[in-house]
């Protein structure tokens, strides 16, 4: 399965995980966006998402 920038994946607890690409990132990281109420996975490239 390939993942794309901006894709949202449902989580079991009812939340969502948004995939994001930031070329300045050095590694895959996961943060919580309190304003949007979702988790965000940030990767340096789309290749690192999948």
mmCIF file of N, CA and C in Angstrom:
data_model
loop_
_atom_site.group_PDB
_atom_site.id
_atom_site.type_symbol
_atom_site.label_atom_id
_atom_site.label_comp_id
_atom_site.label_asym_id
_atom_site.label_seq_id
_atom_site.Cartn_x
_atom_site.Cartn_y
_atom_site.Cartn_z
ATOM 1 N N UNK A 1 0.851 -1.174 0.000
ATOM 2 C CA UNK A 1 0.000 0.000 0.000
ATOM 3 C C UNK A 1 0.897 1.237 0.000
ATOM 4 N N UNK A 2 0.593 2.185 -0.863
ATOM 5 C CA UNK A 2 1.372 3.423 -0.875
ATOM 6 C C UNK A 2 0.561 4.538 -0.221
ATOM 7 N N UNK A 3 1.252 5.400 0.477
ATOM 8 C CA UNK A 3 0.621 6.503 1.189
ATOM 9 C C UNK A 3 1.007 7.811 0.525
ATOM 10 N N UNK A 4 0.113 8.788 0.571
ATOM 11 C CA UNK A 4 0.320 10.074 -0.083
ATOM 12 C C UNK A 4 0.275 11.212 0.929
ATOM 13 N N UNK A 5 0.908 12.313 0.587
ATOM 14 C CA UNK A 5 0.883 13.514 1.409
ATOM 15 C C UNK A 5 -0.561 14.005 1.557
ATOM 16 N N UNK A 6 -0.973 14.282 2.785
ATOM 17 C CA UNK A 6 -2.325 14.779 3.042
ATOM 18 C C UNK A 6 -3.363 13.700 3.274
ATOM 19 N N UNK A 7 -3.002 12.453 3.074
ATOM 20 C CA UNK A 7 -3.945 11.348 3.270
ATOM 21 C C UNK A 7 -4.297 11.218 4.744
ATOM 22 N N UNK A 8 -5.570 10.894 5.036
ATOM 23 C CA UNK A 8 -6.020 10.687 6.419
ATOM 24 C C UNK A 8 -6.381 9.223 6.605
ATOM 25 N N UNK A 9 -5.876 8.650 7.699
ATOM 26 C CA UNK A 9 -6.154 7.256 8.021
ATOM 27 C C UNK A 9 -6.956 7.205 9.312
ATOM 28 N N UNK A 10 -8.047 6.434 9.344
ATOM 29 C CA UNK A 10 -8.839 6.337 10.578
ATOM 30 C C UNK A 10 -8.092 5.519 11.636
ATOM 31 N N UNK A 11 -8.252 5.905 12.891
ATOM 32 C CA UNK A 11 -7.672 5.178 14.015
ATOM 33 C C UNK A 11 -8.780 4.458 14.773
ATOM 34 N N UNK A 12 -8.428 3.405 15.484
ATOM 35 C CA UNK A 12 -9.420 2.609 16.214
ATOM 36 C C UNK A 12 -10.176 3.406 17.263
ATOM 37 N N UNK A 13 -9.536 4.360 17.893
ATOM 38 C CA UNK A 13 -10.165 5.138 18.951
ATOM 39 C C UNK A 13 -11.115 6.210 18.443
ATOM 40 N N UNK A 14 -11.300 6.304 17.142
ATOM 41 C CA UNK A 14 -12.206 7.286 16.578
ATOM 42 C C UNK A 14 -11.523 8.525 16.041
ATOM 43 N N UNK A 15 -10.224 8.644 16.242
ATOM 44 C CA UNK A 15 -9.491 9.800 15.738
ATOM 45 C C UNK A 15 -8.991 9.555 14.326
ATOM 46 N N UNK A 16 -8.105 10.422 13.879
ATOM 47 C CA UNK A 16 -7.539 10.290 12.538
ATOM 48 C C UNK A 16 -6.040 10.554 12.588
ATOM 49 N N UNK A 17 -5.322 9.958 11.652
ATOM 50 C CA UNK A 17 -3.888 10.183 11.482
ATOM 51 C C UNK A 17 -3.702 10.819 10.113
ATOM 52 N N UNK A 18 -3.151 12.029 10.081
ATOM 53 C CA UNK A 18 -2.900 12.728 8.820
ATOM 54 C C UNK A 18 -1.437 12.555 8.456
ATOM 55 N N UNK A 19 -1.171 12.222 7.205
ATOM 56 C CA UNK A 19 0.192 12.050 6.722
ATOM 57 C C UNK A 19 0.658 13.350 6.081
ATOM 58 N N UNK A 20 1.859 13.783 6.440
ATOM 59 C CA UNK A 20 2.381 15.064 5.966
ATOM 60 C C UNK A 20 3.841 14.909 5.561
ATOM 61 N N UNK A 21 4.234 15.594 4.473
ATOM 62 C CA UNK A 21 5.625 15.592 4.023
ATOM 63 C C UNK A 21 6.210 16.977 4.260
ATOM 64 N N UNK A 22 7.363 17.012 4.931
ATOM 65 C CA UNK A 22 8.089 18.253 5.172
ATOM 66 C C UNK A 22 9.553 17.979 4.828
ATOM 67 N N UNK A 23 10.061 18.539 3.734
ATOM 68 C CA UNK A 23 11.442 18.263 3.323
ATOM 69 C C UNK A 23 12.487 18.630 4.380
ATOM 70 N N UNK A 24 12.146 19.497 5.321
ATOM 71 C CA UNK A 24 13.096 19.872 6.376
ATOM 72 C C UNK A 24 13.177 18.821 7.484
ATOM 73 N N UNK A 25 12.230 17.885 7.507
ATOM 74 C CA UNK A 25 12.247 16.828 8.527
ATOM 75 C C UNK A 25 13.421 15.887 8.257
ATOM 76 N N UNK A 26 13.996 15.363 9.317
ATOM 77 C CA UNK A 26 15.118 14.438 9.171
ATOM 78 C C UNK A 26 14.694 12.986 9.342
ATOM 79 N N UNK A 27 13.573 12.782 10.008
ATOM 80 C CA UNK A 27 13.095 11.417 10.258
ATOM 81 C C UNK A 27 11.582 11.438 10.373
ATOM 82 N N UNK A 28 10.986 10.285 10.411
ATOM 83 C CA UNK A 28 9.541 10.164 10.599
ATOM 84 C C UNK A 28 9.212 10.497 12.049
ATOM 85 N N UNK A 29 8.258 11.393 12.263
ATOM 86 C CA UNK A 29 7.845 11.736 13.619
ATOM 87 C C UNK A 29 6.326 11.827 13.666
ATOM 88 N N UNK A 30 5.784 11.630 14.848
ATOM 89 C CA UNK A 30 4.337 11.715 15.055
ATOM 90 C C UNK A 30 4.089 12.760 16.126
ATOM 91 N N UNK A 31 3.181 13.685 15.843
ATOM 92 C CA UNK A 31 2.830 14.715 16.812
ATOM 93 C C UNK A 31 1.312 14.802 16.897
ATOM 94 N N UNK A 32 0.825 15.450 17.922
ATOM 95 C CA UNK A 32 -0.608 15.645 18.122
ATOM 96 C C UNK A 32 -0.954 17.092 17.785
ATOM 97 N N UNK A 33 -1.887 17.282 16.879
ATOM 98 C CA UNK A 33 -2.393 18.616 16.543
ATOM 99 C C UNK A 33 -3.662 18.824 17.359
ATOM 100 N N UNK A 34 -3.538 19.552 18.473
ATOM 101 C CA UNK A 34 -4.662 19.729 19.398
ATOM 102 C C UNK A 34 -5.790 20.535 18.762
ATOM 103 N N UNK A 35 -5.445 21.505 17.938
ATOM 104 C CA UNK A 35 -6.474 22.337 17.317
ATOM 105 C C UNK A 35 -7.357 21.523 16.365
ATOM 106 N N UNK A 36 -6.736 20.657 15.567
ATOM 107 C CA UNK A 36 -7.490 19.842 14.612
ATOM 108 C C UNK A 36 -8.003 18.553 15.251
ATOM 109 N N UNK A 37 -7.450 18.185 16.409
ATOM 110 C CA UNK A 37 -7.877 16.963 17.085
ATOM 111 C C UNK A 37 -7.444 15.696 16.379
ATOM 112 N N UNK A 38 -6.237 15.721 15.807
ATOM 113 C CA UNK A 38 -5.752 14.539 15.104
ATOM 114 C C UNK A 38 -4.249 14.378 15.311
ATOM 115 N N UNK A 39 -3.784 13.178 15.053
ATOM 116 C CA UNK A 39 -2.351 12.906 15.078
ATOM 117 C C UNK A 39 -1.806 13.190 13.679
ATOM 118 N N UNK A 40 -0.555 13.652 13.613
ATOM 119 C CA UNK A 40 0.068 13.973 12.332
ATOM 120 C C UNK A 40 1.396 13.232 12.250
ATOM 121 N N UNK A 41 1.574 12.443 11.199
ATOM 122 C CA UNK A 41 2.845 11.775 10.941
ATOM 123 C C UNK A 41 3.593 12.616 9.914
ATOM 124 N N UNK A 42 4.793 13.097 10.278
ATOM 125 C CA UNK A 42 5.584 13.964 9.406
ATOM 126 C C UNK A 42 6.803 13.185 8.924
ATOM 127 N N UNK A 43 7.001 13.167 7.600
ATOM 128 C CA UNK A 43 8.127 12.455 7.002
ATOM 129 C C UNK A 43 8.876 13.393 6.058
ATOM 130 N N UNK A 44 10.174 13.148 5.825
ATOM 131 C CA UNK A 44 10.945 14.007 4.933
ATOM 132 C C UNK A 44 10.598 13.839 3.446
ATOM 133 N N UNK A 45 9.989 12.713 3.077
ATOM 134 C CA UNK A 45 9.611 12.481 1.678
ATOM 135 C C UNK A 45 8.433 11.508 1.631
ATOM 136 N N UNK A 46 7.731 11.480 0.494
ATOM 137 C CA UNK A 46 6.613 10.539 0.353
ATOM 138 C C UNK A 46 7.114 9.102 0.407
ATOM 139 N N UNK A 47 8.325 8.875 -0.069
ATOM 140 C CA UNK A 47 8.889 7.528 -0.036
ATOM 141 C C UNK A 47 9.011 7.006 1.400
ATOM 142 N N UNK A 48 9.317 7.894 2.347
ATOM 143 C CA UNK A 48 9.451 7.496 3.746
ATOM 144 C C UNK A 48 8.108 7.213 4.408
ATOM 145 N N UNK A 49 7.005 7.691 3.815
ATOM 146 C CA UNK A 49 5.682 7.405 4.371
ATOM 147 C C UNK A 49 5.316 5.938 4.183
ATOM 148 N N UNK A 50 5.744 5.352 3.087
ATOM 149 C CA UNK A 50 5.313 3.997 2.775
ATOM 150 C C UNK A 50 6.388 3.041 2.953
#
